PDB file of C-alpha atoms in Angstrom:
ATOM      1  CA  MET A  30       8.258  -0.302  -2.518  1.00 54.00           C
ATOM      2  CA  PRO A  31       5.477  -1.928  -4.196  1.00 59.00           C
ATOM      3  CA  LEU A  32       2.319  -2.553  -2.214  1.00 61.00           C
ATOM      4  CA  ILE A  33      -0.357  -4.597  -2.657  1.00 60.00           C
ATOM      5  CA  PRO A  34      -4.520  -4.285  -2.143  1.00 62.00           C
ATOM      6  CA  GLU A  35      -6.344  -5.585   0.314  1.00 57.00           C
ATOM      7  CA  GLU A  36      -9.502  -5.258   1.864  1.00 53.00           C
ATOM      8  CA  PRO A  37      -9.201  -3.147   5.592  1.00 52.00           C
ATOM      9  CA  GLN A  38      -9.587  -6.434   8.144  1.00 54.00           C
ATOM     10  CA  ILE A  39      -7.696  -5.735  10.991  1.00 54.00           C
ATOM     11  CA  HIS A  40      -7.062  -7.970  13.604  1.00 49.00           C
ATOM     12  CA  GLU A  41      -6.825  -7.812  17.596  1.00 48.00           C
ATOM     13  CA  SER A  42      -8.514  -8.936  20.221  1.00 43.00           C
ATOM     14  CA  VAL A  43      -8.731  -6.127  23.179  1.00 42.00           C
ATOM     15  CA  PRO A  44     -11.768  -3.623  22.835  1.00 43.00           C
ATOM     16  CA  GLY A  45     -11.211  -0.105  22.624  1.00 44.00           C
ATOM     17  CA  PRO A  46     -13.048   3.406  21.911  1.00 44.00           C
ATOM     18  CA  ARG A  47     -14.203   4.105  18.526  1.00 51.00           C
ATOM     19  CA  ALA A  48     -12.702   7.202  16.689  1.00 48.00           C
ATOM     20  CA  THR A  49     -15.147  10.173  16.046  1.00 47.00           C
ATOM     21  CA  PRO A  50     -15.778  11.755  12.647  1.00 48.00           C
ATOM     22  CA  ALA A  51     -14.811  15.281  11.801  1.00 47.00           C
ATOM     23  CA  ALA A  52     -17.053  18.064  11.930  1.00 48.00           C
ATOM     24  CA  GLY A  53     -19.296  18.152   8.800  1.00 48.00           C
ATOM     25  CA  ARG A  54     -17.726  14.928   7.811  1.00 48.00           C
ATOM     26  CA  THR A  55     -20.006  11.536   7.400  1.00 47.00           C
ATOM     27  CA  ALA A  56     -17.979   8.021   8.612  1.00 47.00           C
ATOM     28  CA  PRO A  57     -18.259   5.675   6.330  1.00 51.00           C
ATOM     29  CA  THR A  58     -20.080   2.193   8.389  1.00 43.00           C
ATOM     30  CA  PRO A  59     -16.923   0.462   8.906  1.00 45.00           C
ATOM     31  CA  ARG A  60     -16.403  -3.065   7.969  1.00 51.00           C
ATOM     32  CA  PRO A  61     -16.833  -6.203  10.323  1.00 40.00           C
ATOM     33  CA  VAL A  62     -13.441  -6.489  12.276  1.00 39.00           C
ATOM     34  CA  PRO A  63     -13.188 -11.028  12.357  1.00 37.00           C
ATOM     35  CA  GLY A  64     -11.587 -12.070  15.513  1.00 37.00           C
ATOM     36  CA  PRO A  65     -12.738 -15.362  18.044  1.00 38.00           C
ATOM     37  CA  GLY A  66     -15.674 -15.117  19.235  1.00 42.00           C
ATOM     38  CA  PRO A  67     -16.876 -14.488  23.133  1.00 45.00           C
ATOM     39  CA  ARG A  68     -16.017 -17.514  25.637  1.00 46.00           C
ATOM     40  CA  PRO A  69     -18.449 -18.630  28.212  1.00 48.00           C
ATOM     41  CA  ALA A  70     -17.201 -18.143  32.153  1.00 50.00           C
ATOM     42  CA  PRO A  71     -15.337 -21.588  33.028  1.00 49.00           C
ATOM     43  CA  PRO A  72     -16.654 -24.013  34.939  1.00 51.00           C
ATOM     44  CA  ARG A  73     -16.022 -24.046  38.685  1.00 54.00           C
ATOM     45  CA  GLY A  74     -13.075 -25.595  39.341  1.00 53.00           C
ATOM     46  CA  ALA A  75     -11.807 -25.159  35.832  1.00 49.00           C
ATOM     47  CA  PRO A  76      -8.798 -22.190  35.448  1.00 49.00           C
ATOM     48  CA  ALA A  77     -10.010 -19.047  34.276  1.00 46.00           C
ATOM     49  CA  SER A  78      -9.400 -18.032  30.718  1.00 43.00           C
ATOM     50  CA  SER A  79      -9.109 -15.319  28.606  1.00 41.00           C
ATOM     51  CA  ALA A  80     -12.940 -13.763  27.401  1.00 40.00           C
ATOM     52  CA  ARG A  81     -14.423 -10.290  26.014  1.00 37.00           C
ATOM     53  CA  PRO A  82     -16.092  -9.150  28.188  1.00 40.00           C
ATOM     54  CA  GLY A  83     -19.182  -7.139  27.954  1.00 40.00           C
ATOM     55  CA  LYS A  84     -20.386  -9.708  25.018  1.00 39.00           C
ATOM     56  CA  PRO A  85     -23.063 -12.389  26.838  1.00 42.00           C
ATOM     57  CA  GLY A  86     -22.760 -15.899  24.912  1.00 47.00           C
ATOM     58  CA  PRO A  87     -24.777 -18.964  25.158  1.00 46.00           C
ATOM     59  CA  ALA A  88     -23.562 -22.345  28.508  1.00 49.00           C
ATOM     60  CA  ALA A  89     -21.213 -23.966  26.839  1.00 48.00           C
ATOM     61  CA  PRO A  90     -20.314 -27.775  28.523  1.00 46.00           C
ATOM     62  CA  SER A  91     -17.622 -28.321  30.983  1.00 50.00           C
ATOM     63  CA  ARG A  92     -15.062 -28.625  28.724  1.00 46.00           C
ATOM     64  CA  GLY A  93     -12.177 -29.757  32.149  1.00 50.00           C
ATOM     65  CA  PRO A  94      -9.354 -27.533  32.840  1.00 51.00           C
ATOM     66  CA  VAL A  95      -7.593 -25.245  29.719  1.00 45.00           C
ATOM     67  CA  PRO A  96      -4.451 -26.084  28.211  1.00 48.00           C
ATOM     68  CA  ALA A  97      -1.539 -23.722  27.994  1.00 49.00           C
ATOM     69  CA  PRO A  98      -2.317 -22.167  24.360  1.00 44.00           C
ATOM     70  CA  PRO A  99       0.046 -23.384  22.098  1.00 44.00           C
ATOM     71  CA  VAL A 100       2.985 -21.335  20.347  1.00 44.00           C
ATOM     72  CA  GLN A 101       1.400 -18.990  17.290  1.00 42.00           C
ATOM     73  CA  ARG A 102       2.580 -21.092  14.466  1.00 41.00           C
ATOM     74  CA  THR A 103       4.482 -18.491  11.585  1.00 40.00           C
ATOM     75  CA  ASP A 104       3.761 -20.197   8.671  1.00 43.00           C
ATOM     76  CA  SER A 105      -1.040 -19.919   9.330  1.00 38.00           C
ATOM     77  CA  PRO A 106      -2.750 -17.950   7.193  1.00 38.00           C
ATOM     78  CA  GLN A 107      -2.045 -13.726   7.387  1.00 38.00           C
ATOM     79  CA  PRO A 108      -3.850 -11.340   5.316  1.00 37.00           C
ATOM     80  CA  PRO A 109      -1.449 -10.437   1.732  1.00 35.00           C
ATOM     81  CA  VAL A 110       0.881  -8.010   2.203  1.00 37.00           C
ATOM     82  CA  ALA A 111       3.986  -6.640   0.546  1.00 38.00           C
ATOM     83  CA  PRO A 112       7.536  -7.577   1.142  1.00 39.00           C
ATOM     84  CA  THR A 113       9.097  -5.750   4.508  1.00 40.00           C
ATOM     85  CA  GLY A 114      12.736  -6.189   3.209  1.00 42.00           C
ATOM     86  CA  THR A 115      13.364  -7.178   6.753  1.00 46.00           C
ATOM     87  CA  ALA A 116      11.809  -9.844   8.950  1.00 55.00           C
ATOM     88  CA  ALA A 117      10.935  -8.206  11.926  1.00 64.00           C
ATOM     89  CA  GLY A 118      10.201  -4.790   9.512  1.00 85.00           C
ATOM     90  CA  PRO A 119       6.476  -3.677   9.915  1.00 92.00           C
ATOM     91  CA  GLN A 120       3.631  -5.196   8.332  1.00 95.00           C
ATOM     92  CA  LEU A 121       2.100  -3.209   5.508  1.00 92.00           C
ATOM     93  CA  GLN A 122      -1.442  -2.923   3.900  1.00 94.00           C
ATOM     94  CA  LEU A 123      -3.011  -1.000   0.517  1.00 94.00           C
ATOM     95  CA  ILE A 124      -6.117  -0.249   0.929  1.00 96.00           C
ATOM     96  CA  PRO A 125      -7.187   1.093  -2.783  1.00 96.00           C
ATOM     97  CA  ALA A 126      -8.892   3.660  -2.887  1.00 94.00           C
ATOM     98  CA  PRO A 127      -8.725   7.794  -4.625  1.00 92.00           C
ATOM     99  CA  ALA A 128      -7.583  10.399  -3.724  1.00 89.00           C
ATOM    100  CA  GLY A 129     -10.965  12.098  -3.130  1.00 92.00           C
ATOM    101  CA  GLY A 130     -11.981   8.940  -0.809  1.00 95.00           C
ATOM    102  CA  ALA A 131      -8.192   8.593   0.713  1.00 96.00           C
ATOM    103  CA  LEU A 132      -9.378  10.515   4.234  1.00 96.00           C
ATOM    104  CA  ASP A 133     -12.558   8.533   4.397  1.00 97.00           C
ATOM    105  CA  ALA A 134     -10.625   5.311   4.080  1.00 97.00           C
ATOM    106  CA  ALA A 135      -7.932   6.216   6.430  1.00 97.00           C
ATOM    107  CA  ASP A 136     -10.659   6.956   9.227  1.00 97.00           C
ATOM    108  CA  GLU A 137     -12.260   3.635   8.441  1.00 97.00           C
ATOM    109  CA  ALA A 138      -9.192   2.197   9.179  1.00 97.00           C
ATOM    110  CA  VAL A 139      -9.207   3.813  12.179  1.00 98.00           C
ATOM    111  CA  ASP A 140     -12.146   2.958  13.243  1.00 97.00           C
ATOM    112  CA  LEU A 141     -11.381  -0.983  12.804  1.00 97.00           C
ATOM    113  CA  LEU A 142      -8.244  -0.542  14.608  1.00 97.00           C
ATOM    114  CA  LEU A 143     -10.389   0.630  17.772  1.00 97.00           C
ATOM    115  CA  ASP A 144     -12.567  -1.211  17.452  1.00 97.00           C
ATOM    116  CA  SER A 145     -10.591  -4.388  17.464  1.00 96.00           C
ATOM    117  CA  GLY A 146      -8.405  -2.890  20.188  1.00 96.00           C
ATOM    118  CA  ARG A 147      -6.472  -1.068  19.371  1.00 97.00           C
ATOM    119  CA  PRO A 148      -5.250   1.729  22.323  1.00 97.00           C
ATOM    120  CA  PRO A 149      -5.434   5.066  20.323  1.00 97.00           C
ATOM    121  CA  GLY A 150      -1.977   6.338  21.619  1.00 97.00           C
ATOM    122  CA  GLU A 151      -0.605   3.785  18.984  1.00 98.00           C
ATOM    123  CA  ILE A 152      -1.972   5.209  16.034  1.00 98.00           C
ATOM    124  CA  LEU A 153      -0.615   7.780  13.570  1.00 98.00           C
ATOM    125  CA  VAL A 154      -2.442   9.352  11.086  1.00 98.00           C
ATOM    126  CA  LEU A 155       0.114  10.959   7.857  1.00 97.00           C
ATOM    127  CA  THR A 156      -1.793  12.595   5.841  1.00 96.00           C
ATOM    128  CA  THR A 157       0.587  13.560   2.554  1.00 94.00           C
ATOM    129  CA  GLY A 158      -1.827  16.229   1.206  1.00 92.00           C
ATOM    130  CA  GLU A 159      -4.506  18.724   2.461  1.00 93.00           C
ATOM    131  CA  ASN A 160      -3.793  17.942   6.641  1.00 95.00           C
ATOM    132  CA  HIS A 161      -6.675  15.731   8.466  1.00 97.00           C
ATOM    133  CA  PRO A 162      -9.620  18.115   9.179  1.00 96.00           C
ATOM    134  CA  TRP A 163      -8.726  17.390  12.886  1.00 96.00           C
ATOM    135  CA  ALA A 164      -5.062  18.491  12.851  1.00 97.00           C
ATOM    136  CA  THR A 165      -6.286  21.738  11.755  1.00 96.00           C
ATOM    137  CA  HIS A 166      -8.537  22.344  14.355  1.00 97.00           C
ATOM    138  CA  GLU A 167      -6.082  21.776  16.778  1.00 96.00           C
ATOM    139  CA  LEU A 168      -3.661  23.130  15.515  1.00 96.00           C
ATOM    140  CA  SER A 169      -6.295  26.741  15.699  1.00 96.00           C
ATOM    141  CA  PHE A 170      -5.015  26.729  19.158  1.00 96.00           C
ATOM    142  CA  GLY A 171      -1.500  26.571  18.381  1.00 97.00           C
ATOM    143  CA  ALA A 172       1.287  24.568  17.428  1.00 96.00           C
ATOM    144  CA  ALA A 173       1.933  24.040  21.122  1.00 97.00           C
ATOM    145  CA  SER A 174      -0.810  22.246  22.369  1.00 96.00           C
ATOM    146  CA  TYR A 175      -0.619  20.784  19.212  1.00 97.00           C
ATOM    147  CA  TRP A 176       2.569  18.715  19.309  1.00 97.00           C
ATOM    148  CA  ALA A 177       1.792  18.322  23.430  1.00 97.00           C
ATOM    149  CA  GLN A 178      -1.066  15.827  21.952  1.00 97.00           C
ATOM    150  CA  GLN A 179       0.899  13.858  20.730  1.00 97.00           C
ATOM    151  CA  ASP A 180       3.722  14.005  23.358  1.00 96.00           C
ATOM    152  CA  ALA A 181       0.766  13.302  25.931  1.00 97.00           C
ATOM    153  CA  ALA A 182       0.082   9.836  23.721  1.00 95.00           C
ATOM    154  CA  ASP A 183      -3.059   9.473  24.533  1.00 95.00           C
ATOM    155  CA  ASP A 184      -5.682   9.876  21.426  1.00 97.00           C
ATOM    156  CA  VAL A 185      -4.953   9.084  17.989  1.00 98.00           C
ATOM    157  CA  PHE A 186      -2.710  11.751  16.637  1.00 98.00           C
ATOM    158  CA  TYR A 187      -3.073  13.221  12.936  1.00 98.00           C
ATOM    159  CA  ALA A 188      -0.071  14.715  11.045  1.00 97.00           C
ATOM    160  CA  ASP A 189       1.157  15.987   7.892  1.00 96.00           C
ATOM    161  CA  ALA A 190       3.012  13.487   6.517  1.00 95.00           C
ATOM    162  CA  GLY A 191       6.396  15.856   5.660  1.00 92.00           C
ATOM    163  CA  ALA A 192       6.435  17.188   9.233  1.00 94.00           C
ATOM    164  CA  GLU A 193       9.555  16.844  10.935  1.00 92.00           C
ATOM    165  CA  ARG A 194       8.322  16.750  14.506  1.00 95.00           C
ATOM    166  CA  VAL A 195       5.974  13.539  13.624  1.00 96.00           C
ATOM    167  CA  THR A 196       7.560  10.689  15.992  1.00 96.00           C
ATOM    168  CA  GLY A 197       6.463   6.945  15.183  1.00 96.00           C
ATOM    169  CA  ARG A 198       3.375   5.252  16.652  1.00 97.00           C
ATOM    170  CA  PRO A 199       3.173   1.228  16.032  1.00 97.00           C
ATOM    171  CA  VAL A 200       0.409   1.621  14.082  1.00 98.00           C
ATOM    172  CA  VAL A 201       0.384   4.127  11.136  1.00 98.00           C
ATOM    173  CA  VAL A 202      -1.907   4.375   8.731  1.00 98.00           C
ATOM    174  CA  VAL A 203      -1.281   7.279   5.172  1.00 97.00           C
ATOM    175  CA  ALA A 204      -4.051   8.817   3.117  1.00 96.00           C
ATOM    176  CA  VAL A 205      -2.495   9.027  -0.233  1.00 94.00           C
ATOM    177  CA  ASN A 206      -4.572  12.481  -1.223  1.00 92.00           C
ATOM    178  CA  ASP A 207      -2.359  14.818  -2.109  1.00 83.00           C
ATOM    179  CA  GLY A 208      -4.357  15.551  -5.651  1.00 69.00           C
ATOM    180  CA  ASP A 209      -5.467  13.497  -8.542  1.00 61.00           C
ATOM    181  CA  ALA A 210      -3.617  12.992 -11.522  1.00 52.00           C
ATOM    182  CA  ALA A 211      -6.486  13.245 -14.384  1.00 52.00           C
ATOM    183  CA  ASN A 212      -7.663  16.610 -12.995  1.00 55.00           C
ATOM    184  CA  ASP A 213      -3.898  18.429 -11.320  1.00 56.00           C
ATOM    185  CA  GLY A 214      -1.443  20.044 -13.922  1.00 54.00           C
ATOM    186  CA  ASP A 215       1.980  17.677 -14.541  1.00 59.00           C
ATOM    187  CA  ALA A 216       3.132  20.505 -13.172  1.00 61.00           C
ATOM    188  CA  ALA A 217       1.057  19.607  -9.955  1.00 60.00           C
ATOM    189  CA  ASN A 218       1.242  15.785 -10.579  1.00 63.00           C
ATOM    190  CA  ASP A 219       5.140  16.023 -10.211  1.00 67.00           C
ATOM    191  CA  ALA A 220       5.095  18.077  -7.063  1.00 71.00           C
ATOM    192  CA  ASN A 221       2.206  15.270  -5.568  1.00 76.00           C
ATOM    193  CA  ASP A 222       4.291  11.861  -6.671  1.00 79.00           C
ATOM    194  CA  ASP A 223       7.221  13.918  -4.953  1.00 84.00           C
ATOM    195  CA  ALA A 224       5.559  14.091  -1.763  1.00 83.00           C
ATOM    196  CA  THR A 225       4.188  10.765  -1.542  1.00 86.00           C
ATOM    197  CA  ALA A 226       7.995   9.368  -2.333  1.00 88.00           C
ATOM    198  CA  ARG A 227       9.098  11.011   0.945  1.00 89.00           C
ATOM    199  CA  ALA A 228       5.898  10.681   2.439  1.00 91.00           C
ATOM    200  CA  LEU A 229       5.841   6.615   1.709  1.00 92.00           C
ATOM    201  CA  PRO A 230       9.785   5.656   3.754  1.00 92.00           C
ATOM    202  CA  ALA A 231       9.325   8.137   6.123  1.00 94.00           C
ATOM    203  CA  ALA A 232       5.946   6.668   7.011  1.00 95.00           C
ATOM    204  CA  LEU A 233       7.011   3.005   7.412  1.00 93.00           C
ATOM    205  CA  ALA A 234      10.413   4.619   9.459  1.00 94.00           C
ATOM    206  CA  ARG A 235       7.872   5.546  11.805  1.00 96.00           C
ATOM    207  CA  ALA A 236       6.081   2.700  11.881  1.00 97.00           C
ATOM    208  CA  GLY A 237       6.566  -0.621  15.049  1.00 96.00           C
ATOM    209  CA  ALA A 238       3.893  -3.397  13.638  1.00 96.00           C
ATOM    210  CA  LEU A 239       1.739  -1.234  10.888  1.00 97.00           C
ATOM    211  CA  LEU A 240       1.563   0.769   7.911  1.00 96.00           C
ATOM    212  CA  ILE A 241      -1.799   0.604   6.304  1.00 97.00           C
ATOM    213  CA  VAL A 242      -1.552   3.006   2.616  1.00 96.00           C
ATOM    214  CA  CYS A 243      -4.491   4.241   1.457  1.00 96.00           C
ATOM    215  CA  GLY A 244      -5.029   5.948  -1.501  1.00 94.00           C
ATOM    216  CA  ASP A 245      -5.115   4.854  -5.676  1.00 92.00           C
ATOM    217  CA  PRO A 246      -3.092   1.010  -5.898  1.00 91.00           C
ATOM    218  CA  GLU A 247      -1.873   2.088  -9.389  1.00 89.00           C
ATOM    219  CA  ARG A 248      -0.423   5.377  -8.734  1.00 85.00           C
ATOM    220  CA  ILE A 249       1.892   4.563  -5.736  1.00 87.00           C
ATOM    221  CA  ASN A 250       2.911   1.833  -6.952  1.00 86.00           C
ATOM    222  CA  ALA A 251       4.165   3.862 -10.052  1.00 83.00           C
ATOM    223  CA  VAL A 252       5.480   6.528  -7.471  1.00 77.00           C
ATOM    224  CA  LEU A 253       7.549   4.284  -5.630  1.00 74.00           C
ATOM    225  CA  GLY A 254       8.880   2.215  -8.903  1.00 69.00           C
ATOM    226  CA  ALA A 255       9.967   5.318 -10.074  1.00 61.00           C
ATOM    227  CA  HIS A 256      11.865   6.999  -6.851  1.00 54.00           C
ATOM    228  CA  ALA A 257      13.243   3.490  -6.505  1.00 59.00           C
TER     229      ALA A 257
END
C-alpha cells in the first residue's frame, strides 16, 4: 500500500469551526483551501442557488434560471492519491513530515478539514507514538469521560493508534510520530516499525471516506513494503 506524498489540499464546501491548538504549542498557519468562491444572491424571480453564507462578493448580472447541477464526472481532475485496492475504499493522502513534525502536520490537516466545512465529529486523529496533548489532557480526568467523548461524536477525537476501543469515522488522520530512525537504536526502530505497520492498515479500516497519513514517506513506504 505505497503512499504518494502530496500537499494537504482538502476540498470541502460547508464552513465549520477551527481546531484549537493544544496548550504550549504554536499552531502552524493553515494553507488556504481551494474551492468555489461565494455566489451573489439570485435576481428576483430566479430560483435560489447554494451559496456560502457570510462572505460578501460583488454583484453579478442576472443569469436567468439556474439549471440543475450536472452529474459529477468521475474523470474530473483529482489530487494524486495512492490506490486503495477497491473502488469504494477511502481516498488516501500522504503529508510528508519528519517524526518530530508529524503531530504538527496532523493538526494543520485538521485545521484545513474544519476550514473546508468538515464537521469536527467526523474527524479522528491517531498517533503511533506519543499521545496527542489533547488526549493526554482528557485522559487525566479518567478513561470513562475520555471515551464518552468518542461516543458523543460532537468534536475531533484524538487517540492512540493501537487503542482497541477506537471506532471509525469518515476522516482519519494518522500522525506517524513514533520515533526517528536517525536517533533511535535498532531495537527501538524495529518496535516503531511494527507499531506503524499495525497502525496504518487499522486506520485504513476505520476511515470511511478519507485517510490522511502524516510522516516520513520513505519510512512509511518501507515499513508497508516490509510488512506486506
